[in-house]
């Protein structure tokens, strides 16, 4: 049985533990603060039972038994084929942690970081076996949102990228490869582009916060939940994507020219955003709405499993 | 029973006929080419049966009987409370058509255009009752994708906007209001912002077309199918949206600074897009993939109806 070491037992680490254990891997969960481990294991087991209740997995108890607390980093990493690091976003701490992990593992072990903001080149450059180090950035929670962004440093080997892709595919994730180190990788760059336009529309009084959200959830987001934006436009012109670009390129160029300046996320804008969101959802209901969101996400993933709409 | 006149019996007009007839309205379907009407009515009936087969409506035959072909514009508009125009995107033709419709209807009848690209002010300025004229831009097909963008001219009355919003809500759509005339309204501006970043990533070799689509359909698009992008970030920080902006604003500002230039949709980019898309989906499979898309969309809307996830 393959062994995955999860280093850092917060929310992200717990999510990764579920991903690997669900796929039949033996999971060793480690945290620099060993006192966190019992609670983390409890939370993992509770989440597994919630997933089972939604028909998203079977044998939650058996899966939970594959997650083992490892009090020392040494014991976590011994024999691991794959290590996923989830420590706070501090480059110096990651550099030291990766140095220790590099020394404690054989050269074929993949050392992956969950960082969303620090390129692998900033904390792996001095390692003896830096060619097997990379970023594998998940979305929260990874056991429900399958995309993982793989981003290597310039010295990361093609084999390490390919093996990570294979491993993540095998455990049910949807890895994508970021071919050059770039801020925000793919996901946050796409999200950022959309958010900047949303902010512009709010700032300029063109649309309410609610109407922007409606435009996505009852419009754009419906197709994007089972096709990407490029397949969407490929199907939206008779001859495919080049035909679409020929028909609508001038319109998007003209719109694009008015989107060049990123709006300031200043006090006035934040005040508008907060006022409209808190009118729609009072602060005291944020927590329950997060449960609603997770519930919707579980139902949607169950629906996608049944519809087989990831094919093609 | 309320009467809706649908002027222009192509795909968009057929979609609107389904929306109104499904909601119990009497629909008069007109086209400048009256020979198109029998086929349009046939297509509407077939589509209604497909929707029934997916559990999205009942009594397709009864609904189809509420759609009546109207050979003249006069007979289509007589007694209509709401008129939806779907002629080709030519401003001069729309100006002449709206002048006729303005003369043929009482001042309380809403005159709405489906145009995606021509602001209402360009073809309604000279009308006697221009205050009841506006754009109501649907997404195709409107009976599956409920958002409709309402965009008035500067002289469109607040009452006409409010009444249109009420009517569209009553027939099961999700109207949003574009408060100022702006190119692309809301939906295409948001889509354009995301597409421009996707194009940049492809052009710069950062990601494959397939991986960009995966990042959306197995990542961003999952939440966006039931929450908008602003509710998403509102729930992604402990204290809500202002808290999110404070935590991540610097990152998005930095990303935004590298997104200011709209990439050229030039031959080299189109060649890459086409090559990668045609490798994933040969040209001869575009048509069958569109059936697949519509099937997925119907299943997703049925899922959303059952989950009640439009609440809140």
mmCIF file of C-alpha atoms in Angstrom, chain A:
data_model
loop_
_atom_site.group_PDB
_atom_site.id
_atom_site.type_symbol
_atom_site.label_atom_id
_atom_site.label_comp_id
_atom_site.label_asym_id
_atom_site.label_seq_id
_atom_site.Cartn_x
_atom_site.Cartn_y
_atom_site.Cartn_z
ATOM 1 C CA UNK A 1 0.000 0.000 0.000
ATOM 2 C CA UNK A 2 1.387 3.424 -0.946
ATOM 3 C CA UNK A 3 2.120 5.884 1.812
ATOM 4 C CA UNK A 4 1.346 9.622 1.710
ATOM 5 C CA UNK A 5 2.741 11.925 4.369
ATOM 6 C CA UNK A 6 0.661 14.999 5.147
ATOM 7 C CA UNK A 7 2.728 17.645 6.908
ATOM 8 C CA UNK A 8 0.569 20.280 8.602
ATOM 9 C CA UNK A 9 -2.755 19.134 10.053
ATOM 10 C CA UNK A 10 -4.941 22.214 9.623
ATOM 11 C CA UNK A 11 -7.943 22.344 7.306
ATOM 12 C CA UNK A 12 -5.900 21.895 4.146
ATOM 13 C CA UNK A 13 -3.901 18.990 5.545
ATOM 14 C CA UNK A 14 -7.071 17.312 6.790
ATOM 15 C CA UNK A 15 -8.525 17.642 3.306
ATOM 16 C CA UNK A 16 -5.496 16.004 1.720
ATOM 17 C CA UNK A 17 -5.607 13.191 4.273
ATOM 18 C CA UNK A 18 -9.191 12.448 3.185
ATOM 19 C CA UNK A 19 -8.201 12.491 -0.508
ATOM 20 C CA UNK A 20 -5.406 9.953 -0.099
ATOM 21 C CA UNK A 21 -7.111 7.713 2.465
ATOM 22 C CA UNK A 22 -10.298 7.608 0.355
ATOM 23 C CA UNK A 23 -8.208 6.331 -2.547
ATOM 24 C CA UNK A 24 -6.762 3.496 -0.480
ATOM 25 C CA UNK A 25 -3.448 5.065 0.536
ATOM 26 C CA UNK A 26 -1.967 4.790 3.984
ATOM 27 C CA UNK A 27 -1.807 8.353 5.357
ATOM 28 C CA UNK A 28 0.579 9.655 7.993
ATOM 29 C CA UNK A 29 -0.600 12.962 9.370
ATOM 30 C CA UNK A 30 2.012 15.134 11.036
ATOM 31 C CA UNK A 31 1.983 18.587 12.589
ATOM 32 C CA UNK A 32 4.711 20.609 14.241
ATOM 33 C CA UNK A 33 2.225 20.930 17.088
ATOM 34 C CA UNK A 34 1.537 17.288 17.904
ATOM 35 C CA UNK A 35 -1.272 18.297 20.249
ATOM 36 C CA UNK A 36 -3.384 19.172 17.200
ATOM 37 C CA UNK A 37 -3.296 15.657 15.819
ATOM 38 C CA UNK A 38 -6.064 13.973 17.837
ATOM 39 C CA UNK A 39 -8.543 16.733 16.999
ATOM 40 C CA UNK A 40 -7.475 16.698 13.348
ATOM 41 C CA UNK A 41 -8.086 12.940 13.168
ATOM 42 C CA UNK A 42 -11.500 13.426 14.790
ATOM 43 C CA UNK A 43 -12.449 16.107 12.271
ATOM 44 C CA UNK A 44 -11.321 13.890 9.402
ATOM 45 C CA UNK A 45 -13.487 11.041 10.623
ATOM 46 C CA UNK A 46 -16.519 13.291 11.048
ATOM 47 C CA UNK A 47 -16.058 14.692 7.545
ATOM 48 C CA UNK A 48 -15.754 11.196 6.109
ATOM 49 C CA UNK A 49 -19.092 10.262 7.693
ATOM 50 C CA UNK A 50 -20.688 13.396 6.214
ATOM 51 C CA UNK A 51 -19.395 12.420 2.779
ATOM 52 C CA UNK A 52 -20.770 8.930 3.241
ATOM 53 C CA UNK A 53 -24.151 10.340 4.239
ATOM 54 C CA UNK A 54 -24.186 12.173 0.895
ATOM 55 C CA UNK A 55 -23.408 9.021 -1.044
ATOM 56 C CA UNK A 56 -19.966 10.307 -1.995
ATOM 57 C CA UNK A 57 -18.057 7.386 -0.471
ATOM 58 C CA UNK A 58 -18.537 4.125 1.407
ATOM 59 C CA UNK A 59 -16.890 2.711 4.535
ATOM 60 C CA UNK A 60 -16.007 5.999 6.196
ATOM 61 C CA UNK A 61 -14.798 4.126 9.283
ATOM 62 C CA UNK A 62 -12.419 1.963 7.243
ATOM 63 C CA UNK A 63 -11.037 5.006 5.448
ATOM 64 C CA UNK A 64 -10.526 6.846 8.725
ATOM 65 C CA UNK A 65 -8.496 3.917 10.023
ATOM 66 C CA UNK A 66 -5.970 4.459 7.222
ATOM 67 C CA UNK A 67 -5.121 7.894 8.669
ATOM 68 C CA UNK A 68 -2.428 7.590 11.309
ATOM 69 C CA UNK A 69 -1.084 10.418 13.476
ATOM 70 C CA UNK A 70 2.706 10.742 13.236
ATOM 71 C CA UNK A 71 4.227 12.661 16.099
ATOM 72 C CA UNK A 72 7.629 13.177 14.485
ATOM 73 C CA UNK A 73 8.440 14.305 10.962
ATOM 74 C CA UNK A 74 10.800 11.342 10.676
ATOM 75 C CA UNK A 75 8.065 8.822 11.398
ATOM 76 C CA UNK A 76 5.673 10.588 9.023
ATOM 77 C CA UNK A 77 8.071 10.532 6.101
ATOM 78 C CA UNK A 78 9.558 7.042 6.475
ATOM 79 C CA UNK A 79 8.657 5.107 3.327
ATOM 80 C CA UNK A 80 6.379 7.819 1.931
ATOM 81 C CA UNK A 81 6.054 7.948 -1.878
ATOM 82 C CA UNK A 82 4.405 11.362 -1.729
ATOM 83 C CA UNK A 83 4.641 14.211 0.786
ATOM 84 C CA UNK A 84 2.151 17.093 0.860
ATOM 85 C CA UNK A 85 3.238 20.079 2.944
ATOM 86 C CA UNK A 86 0.618 22.478 4.358
ATOM 87 C CA UNK A 87 2.416 24.859 6.677
ATOM 88 C CA UNK A 88 1.652 28.588 7.015
ATOM 89 C CA UNK A 89 2.537 30.821 4.042
ATOM 90 C CA UNK A 90 6.014 31.869 5.224
ATOM 91 C CA UNK A 91 8.860 31.361 2.826
ATOM 92 C CA UNK A 92 11.617 30.982 5.433
ATOM 93 C CA UNK A 93 9.667 28.346 7.369
ATOM 94 C CA UNK A 94 8.991 26.430 4.156
ATOM 95 C CA UNK A 95 12.662 26.603 3.194
ATOM 96 C CA UNK A 96 13.695 25.052 6.507
ATOM 97 C CA UNK A 97 10.949 22.442 6.406
ATOM 98 C CA UNK A 98 11.802 21.404 2.847
ATOM 99 C CA UNK A 99 15.477 21.115 3.791
ATOM 100 C CA UNK A 100 14.533 18.674 6.544
ATOM 101 C CA UNK A 101 12.166 16.745 4.285
ATOM 102 C CA UNK A 102 14.805 16.604 1.547
ATOM 103 C CA UNK A 103 17.235 15.024 3.969
ATOM 104 C CA UNK A 104 14.693 12.566 5.381
ATOM 105 C CA UNK A 105 13.426 11.065 2.114
ATOM 106 C CA UNK A 106 14.869 9.157 -0.806
ATOM 107 C CA UNK A 107 15.283 11.069 -4.081
ATOM 108 C CA UNK A 108 12.187 9.488 -5.667
ATOM 109 C CA UNK A 109 9.769 10.794 -3.054
ATOM 110 C CA UNK A 110 7.688 13.701 -4.362
ATOM 111 C CA UNK A 111 7.809 16.737 -2.053
ATOM 112 C CA UNK A 112 4.787 18.911 -2.787
ATOM 113 C CA UNK A 113 3.663 22.144 -1.164
ATOM 114 C CA UNK A 114 0.053 23.346 -0.903
ATOM 115 C CA UNK A 115 1.124 26.996 -1.088
ATOM 116 C CA UNK A 116 -1.100 29.288 -3.111
ATOM 117 C CA UNK A 117 1.298 32.197 -3.224
ATOM 118 C CA UNK A 118 4.953 31.153 -2.941
ATOM 119 C CA UNK A 119 6.698 29.775 -6.048
ATOM 120 C CA UNK A 120 8.610 26.540 -5.499
ATOM 121 C CA UNK A 121 11.826 28.216 -6.639
ATOM 122 C CA UNK A 122 11.816 30.403 -3.520
ATOM 123 C CA UNK A 123 12.115 27.532 -1.046
ATOM 124 C CA UNK A 124 13.661 24.578 -2.893
ATOM 125 C CA UNK A 125 16.690 26.024 -4.705
ATOM 126 C CA UNK A 126 19.350 24.845 -2.243
ATOM 127 C CA UNK A 127 18.146 21.289 -1.811
ATOM 128 C CA UNK A 128 20.184 18.262 -2.803
ATOM 129 C CA UNK A 129 17.232 16.713 -4.628
ATOM 130 C CA UNK A 130 15.379 19.825 -5.610
ATOM 131 C CA UNK A 131 14.267 18.215 -8.886
ATOM 132 C CA UNK A 132 11.450 16.329 -7.105
ATOM 133 C CA UNK A 133 10.045 19.426 -5.363
ATOM 134 C CA UNK A 134 7.021 21.336 -6.632
ATOM 135 C CA UNK A 135 3.814 23.083 -5.670
ATOM 136 C CA UNK A 136 0.546 21.104 -5.740
ATOM 137 C CA UNK A 137 -2.006 23.769 -4.927
ATOM 138 C CA UNK A 138 -5.452 22.432 -3.980
ATOM 139 C CA UNK A 139 -8.792 24.161 -3.670
ATOM 140 C CA UNK A 140 -10.597 23.872 -0.374
ATOM 141 C CA UNK A 141 -11.863 21.311 0.356
ATOM 142 C CA UNK A 142 -9.827 19.100 -2.000
ATOM 143 C CA UNK A 143 -12.035 16.050 -1.439
ATOM 144 C CA UNK A 144 -14.937 17.979 -3.025
ATOM 145 C CA UNK A 145 -13.207 20.341 -5.471
ATOM 146 C CA UNK A 146 -10.855 18.126 -7.456
ATOM 147 C CA UNK A 147 -8.613 20.554 -9.339
ATOM 148 C CA UNK A 148 -4.968 20.708 -8.183
ATOM 149 C CA UNK A 149 -2.441 23.082 -9.761
ATOM 150 C CA UNK A 150 1.013 21.561 -10.231
ATOM 151 C CA UNK A 151 3.686 24.223 -10.520
ATOM 152 C CA UNK A 152 7.348 23.282 -10.614
ATOM 153 C CA UNK A 153 10.441 25.418 -10.201
ATOM 154 C CA UNK A 154 12.706 25.758 -13.261
ATOM 155 C CA UNK A 155 14.703 22.810 -11.899
ATOM 156 C CA UNK A 156 11.767 20.515 -11.220
ATOM 157 C CA UNK A 157 12.114 17.470 -13.452
ATOM 158 C CA UNK A 158 9.547 16.548 -16.087
ATOM 159 C CA UNK A 159 9.407 13.124 -14.472
ATOM 160 C CA UNK A 160 8.467 14.591 -11.083
ATOM 161 C CA UNK A 161 5.684 16.633 -12.708
ATOM 162 C CA UNK A 162 4.438 13.607 -14.644
ATOM 163 C CA UNK A 163 4.547 11.360 -11.592
ATOM 164 C CA UNK A 164 2.677 13.913 -9.480
ATOM 165 C CA UNK A 165 0.067 14.210 -12.208
ATOM 166 C CA UNK A 166 -0.308 10.427 -12.293
ATOM 167 C CA UNK A 167 -0.565 10.138 -8.518
ATOM 168 C CA UNK A 168 -3.143 12.912 -8.253
ATOM 169 C CA UNK A 169 -5.191 11.443 -11.086
ATOM 170 C CA UNK A 170 -5.018 8.051 -9.410
ATOM 171 C CA UNK A 171 -6.424 9.430 -6.149
ATOM 172 C CA UNK A 172 -9.331 11.079 -8.001
ATOM 173 C CA UNK A 173 -8.105 14.661 -8.291
ATOM 174 C CA UNK A 174 -7.932 16.698 -11.509
ATOM 175 C CA UNK A 175 -4.355 17.960 -11.778
ATOM 176 C CA UNK A 176 -3.448 20.769 -14.161
ATOM 177 C CA UNK A 177 0.101 21.858 -14.963
ATOM 178 C CA UNK A 178 1.290 25.446 -14.644
ATOM 179 C CA UNK A 179 4.177 25.393 -17.112
ATOM 180 C CA UNK A 180 5.922 28.559 -15.900
ATOM 181 C CA UNK A 181 6.100 30.032 -12.435
ATOM 182 C CA UNK A 182 3.512 32.794 -12.394
ATOM 183 C CA UNK A 183 1.739 34.621 -9.586
ATOM 184 C CA UNK A 184 -1.692 33.191 -8.810
ATOM 185 C CA UNK A 185 -1.070 30.099 -10.945
ATOM 186 C CA UNK A 186 -4.098 29.505 -13.201
ATOM 187 C CA UNK A 187 -7.080 29.439 -10.868
ATOM 188 C CA UNK A 188 -6.507 32.645 -8.959
ATOM 189 C CA UNK A 189 -5.530 34.451 -12.150
ATOM 190 C CA UNK A 190 -8.839 33.473 -13.771
ATOM 191 C CA UNK A 191 -10.763 34.249 -10.593
ATOM 192 C CA UNK A 192 -8.895 37.541 -10.227
ATOM 193 C CA UNK A 193 -9.715 38.648 -13.763
ATOM 194 C CA UNK A 194 -13.402 37.993 -13.156
ATOM 195 C CA UNK A 195 -13.347 39.624 -9.713
ATOM 196 C CA UNK A 196 -11.656 42.765 -11.039
ATOM 197 C CA UNK A 197 -14.448 43.209 -13.574
ATOM 198 C CA UNK A 198 -17.048 42.558 -10.870
ATOM 199 C CA UNK A 199 -15.381 45.221 -8.711
ATOM 200 C CA UNK A 200 -15.358 47.668 -11.634
ATOM 201 C CA UNK A 201 -19.087 47.143 -12.207
ATOM 202 C CA UNK A 202 -19.840 47.702 -8.507
ATOM 203 C CA UNK A 203 -17.555 50.721 -8.234
ATOM 204 C CA UNK A 204 -19.082 52.340 -11.325
ATOM 205 C CA UNK A 205 -22.633 51.674 -10.192
ATOM 206 C CA UNK A 206 -23.388 49.511 -13.230
ATOM 207 C CA UNK A 207 -24.742 46.563 -11.252
ATOM 208 C CA UNK A 208 -25.565 45.485 -7.730
ATOM 209 C CA UNK A 209 -23.548 42.824 -5.947
ATOM 210 C CA UNK A 210 -26.595 40.569 -6.049
ATOM 211 C CA UNK A 211 -27.120 41.024 -9.795
ATOM 212 C CA UNK A 212 -23.479 40.245 -10.536
ATOM 213 C CA UNK A 213 -23.786 37.032 -8.543
ATOM 214 C CA UNK A 214 -27.055 36.165 -10.300
ATOM 215 C CA UNK A 215 -25.413 36.706 -13.695
ATOM 216 C CA UNK A 216 -22.873 34.048 -12.812
ATOM 217 C CA UNK A 217 -24.927 31.503 -10.865
ATOM 218 C CA UNK A 218 -27.942 31.634 -13.201
ATOM 219 C CA UNK A 219 -25.915 32.317 -16.338
ATOM 220 C CA UNK A 220 -22.208 31.841 -16.928
ATOM 221 C CA UNK A 221 -21.608 29.413 -14.086
ATOM 222 C CA UNK A 222 -24.072 26.798 -15.313
ATOM 223 C CA UNK A 223 -21.997 25.749 -18.313
ATOM 224 C CA UNK A 224 -18.737 26.362 -16.489
ATOM 225 C CA UNK A 225 -19.720 23.715 -13.924
ATOM 226 C CA UNK A 226 -19.273 20.983 -16.544
ATOM 227 C CA UNK A 227 -17.343 22.640 -19.407
ATOM 228 C CA UNK A 228 -14.556 25.145 -19.273
ATOM 229 C CA UNK A 229 -14.749 28.636 -20.790
ATOM 230 C CA UNK A 230 -12.809 27.583 -23.884
ATOM 231 C CA UNK A 231 -14.923 24.525 -24.641
ATOM 232 C CA UNK A 232 -17.947 26.772 -24.067
ATOM 233 C CA UNK A 233 -16.946 29.177 -26.835
ATOM 234 C CA UNK A 234 -15.781 26.275 -29.029
ATOM 235 C CA UNK A 235 -19.394 25.034 -29.040
ATOM 236 C CA UNK A 236 -20.887 28.522 -29.431
ATOM 237 C CA UNK A 237 -20.021 29.078 -33.100
ATOM 238 C CA UNK A 238 -20.812 26.733 -35.992
ATOM 239 C CA UNK A 239 -17.188 26.036 -36.938
ATOM 240 C CA UNK A 240 -15.710 26.009 -33.445
ATOM 241 C CA UNK A 241 -13.398 28.229 -31.428
ATOM 242 C CA UNK A 242 -11.600 30.011 -34.283
ATOM 243 C CA UNK A 243 -14.980 30.812 -35.806
ATOM 244 C CA UNK A 244 -16.144 32.156 -32.436
ATOM 245 C CA UNK A 245 -13.058 34.336 -32.121
ATOM 246 C CA UNK A 246 -13.575 35.695 -35.651
ATOM 247 C CA UNK A 247 -17.220 36.540 -34.894
ATOM 248 C CA UNK A 248 -16.820 38.036 -31.447
ATOM 249 C CA UNK A 249 -13.155 39.011 -31.215
ATOM 250 C CA UNK A 250 -13.837 42.654 -32.024
ATOM 251 C CA UNK A 251 -16.462 42.882 -29.272
ATOM 252 C CA UNK A 252 -14.162 41.309 -26.694
ATOM 253 C CA UNK A 253 -11.266 43.515 -27.816
ATOM 254 C CA UNK A 254 -13.422 46.580 -27.331
ATOM 255 C CA UNK A 255 -14.625 45.391 -23.921
ATOM 256 C CA UNK A 256 -11.053 44.438 -23.036
ATOM 257 C CA UNK A 257 -9.828 47.953 -23.777
ATOM 258 C CA UNK A 258 -12.147 49.228 -21.032
ATOM 259 C CA UNK A 259 -10.896 46.610 -18.547
ATOM 260 C CA UNK A 260 -7.234 47.535 -18.551
ATOM 261 C CA UNK A 261 -7.155 49.390 -15.256
ATOM 262 C CA UNK A 262 -7.509 47.312 -12.095
ATOM 263 C CA UNK A 263 -9.928 49.086 -9.740
ATOM 264 C CA UNK A 264 -8.653 50.034 -6.310
ATOM 265 C CA UNK A 265 -10.153 47.835 -3.607
ATOM 266 C CA UNK A 266 -10.457 50.920 -1.430
ATOM 267 C CA UNK A 267 -12.592 51.829 1.562
ATOM 268 C CA UNK A 268 -15.484 53.126 -0.564
ATOM 269 C CA UNK A 269 -15.650 49.948 -2.625
ATOM 270 C CA UNK A 270 -15.354 47.695 0.428
ATOM 271 C CA UNK A 271 -18.098 49.655 2.126
ATOM 272 C CA UNK A 272 -20.441 49.066 -0.811
ATOM 273 C CA UNK A 273 -19.564 45.374 -0.996
ATOM 274 C CA UNK A 274 -20.082 44.884 2.732
ATOM 275 C CA UNK A 275 -23.314 46.855 2.861
ATOM 276 C CA UNK A 276 -24.890 44.888 0.029
ATOM 277 C CA UNK A 277 -23.632 41.496 1.185
ATOM 278 C CA UNK A 278 -24.646 42.062 4.816
ATOM 279 C CA UNK A 279 -28.108 43.149 3.666
ATOM 280 C CA UNK A 280 -28.373 39.837 1.779
ATOM 281 C CA UNK A 281 -26.740 37.778 4.530
ATOM 282 C CA UNK A 282 -26.287 39.144 8.060
ATOM 283 C CA UNK A 283 -22.869 38.509 9.621
ATOM 284 C CA UNK A 284 -24.360 36.095 12.153
ATOM 285 C CA UNK A 285 -25.533 33.857 9.291
ATOM 286 C CA UNK A 286 -22.133 33.533 7.597
ATOM 287 C CA UNK A 287 -21.364 30.305 9.429
ATOM 288 C CA UNK A 288 -24.638 28.606 8.576
ATOM 289 C CA UNK A 289 -24.362 29.741 4.963
ATOM 290 C CA UNK A 290 -20.965 28.011 4.807
ATOM 291 C CA UNK A 291 -22.672 24.771 5.838
ATOM 292 C CA UNK A 292 -25.247 25.401 3.095
ATOM 293 C CA UNK A 293 -22.422 25.953 0.588
ATOM 294 C CA UNK A 294 -20.680 22.707 1.547
ATOM 295 C CA UNK A 295 -24.008 20.894 1.339
ATOM 296 C CA UNK A 296 -24.644 22.314 -2.140
ATOM 297 C CA UNK A 297 -21.139 21.383 -3.191
ATOM 298 C CA UNK A 298 -21.590 17.795 -2.007
ATOM 299 C CA UNK A 299 -24.918 17.529 -3.829
ATOM 300 C CA UNK A 300 -23.424 18.991 -6.985
ATOM 301 C CA UNK A 301 -20.483 16.576 -6.918
ATOM 302 C CA UNK A 302 -22.871 13.666 -6.393
ATOM 303 C CA UNK A 303 -24.878 14.947 -9.351
ATOM 304 C CA UNK A 304 -21.723 15.191 -11.472
ATOM 305 C CA UNK A 305 -20.707 11.650 -10.527
ATOM 306 C CA UNK A 306 -24.097 10.368 -11.634
ATOM 307 C CA UNK A 307 -24.166 12.389 -14.843
ATOM 308 C CA UNK A 308 -20.668 11.349 -15.851
ATOM 309 C CA UNK A 309 -20.227 14.882 -17.098
ATOM 310 C CA UNK A 310 -16.506 14.892 -16.611
ATOM 311 C CA UNK A 311 -16.130 12.685 -19.671
ATOM 312 C CA UNK A 312 -14.584 14.144 -22.760
#
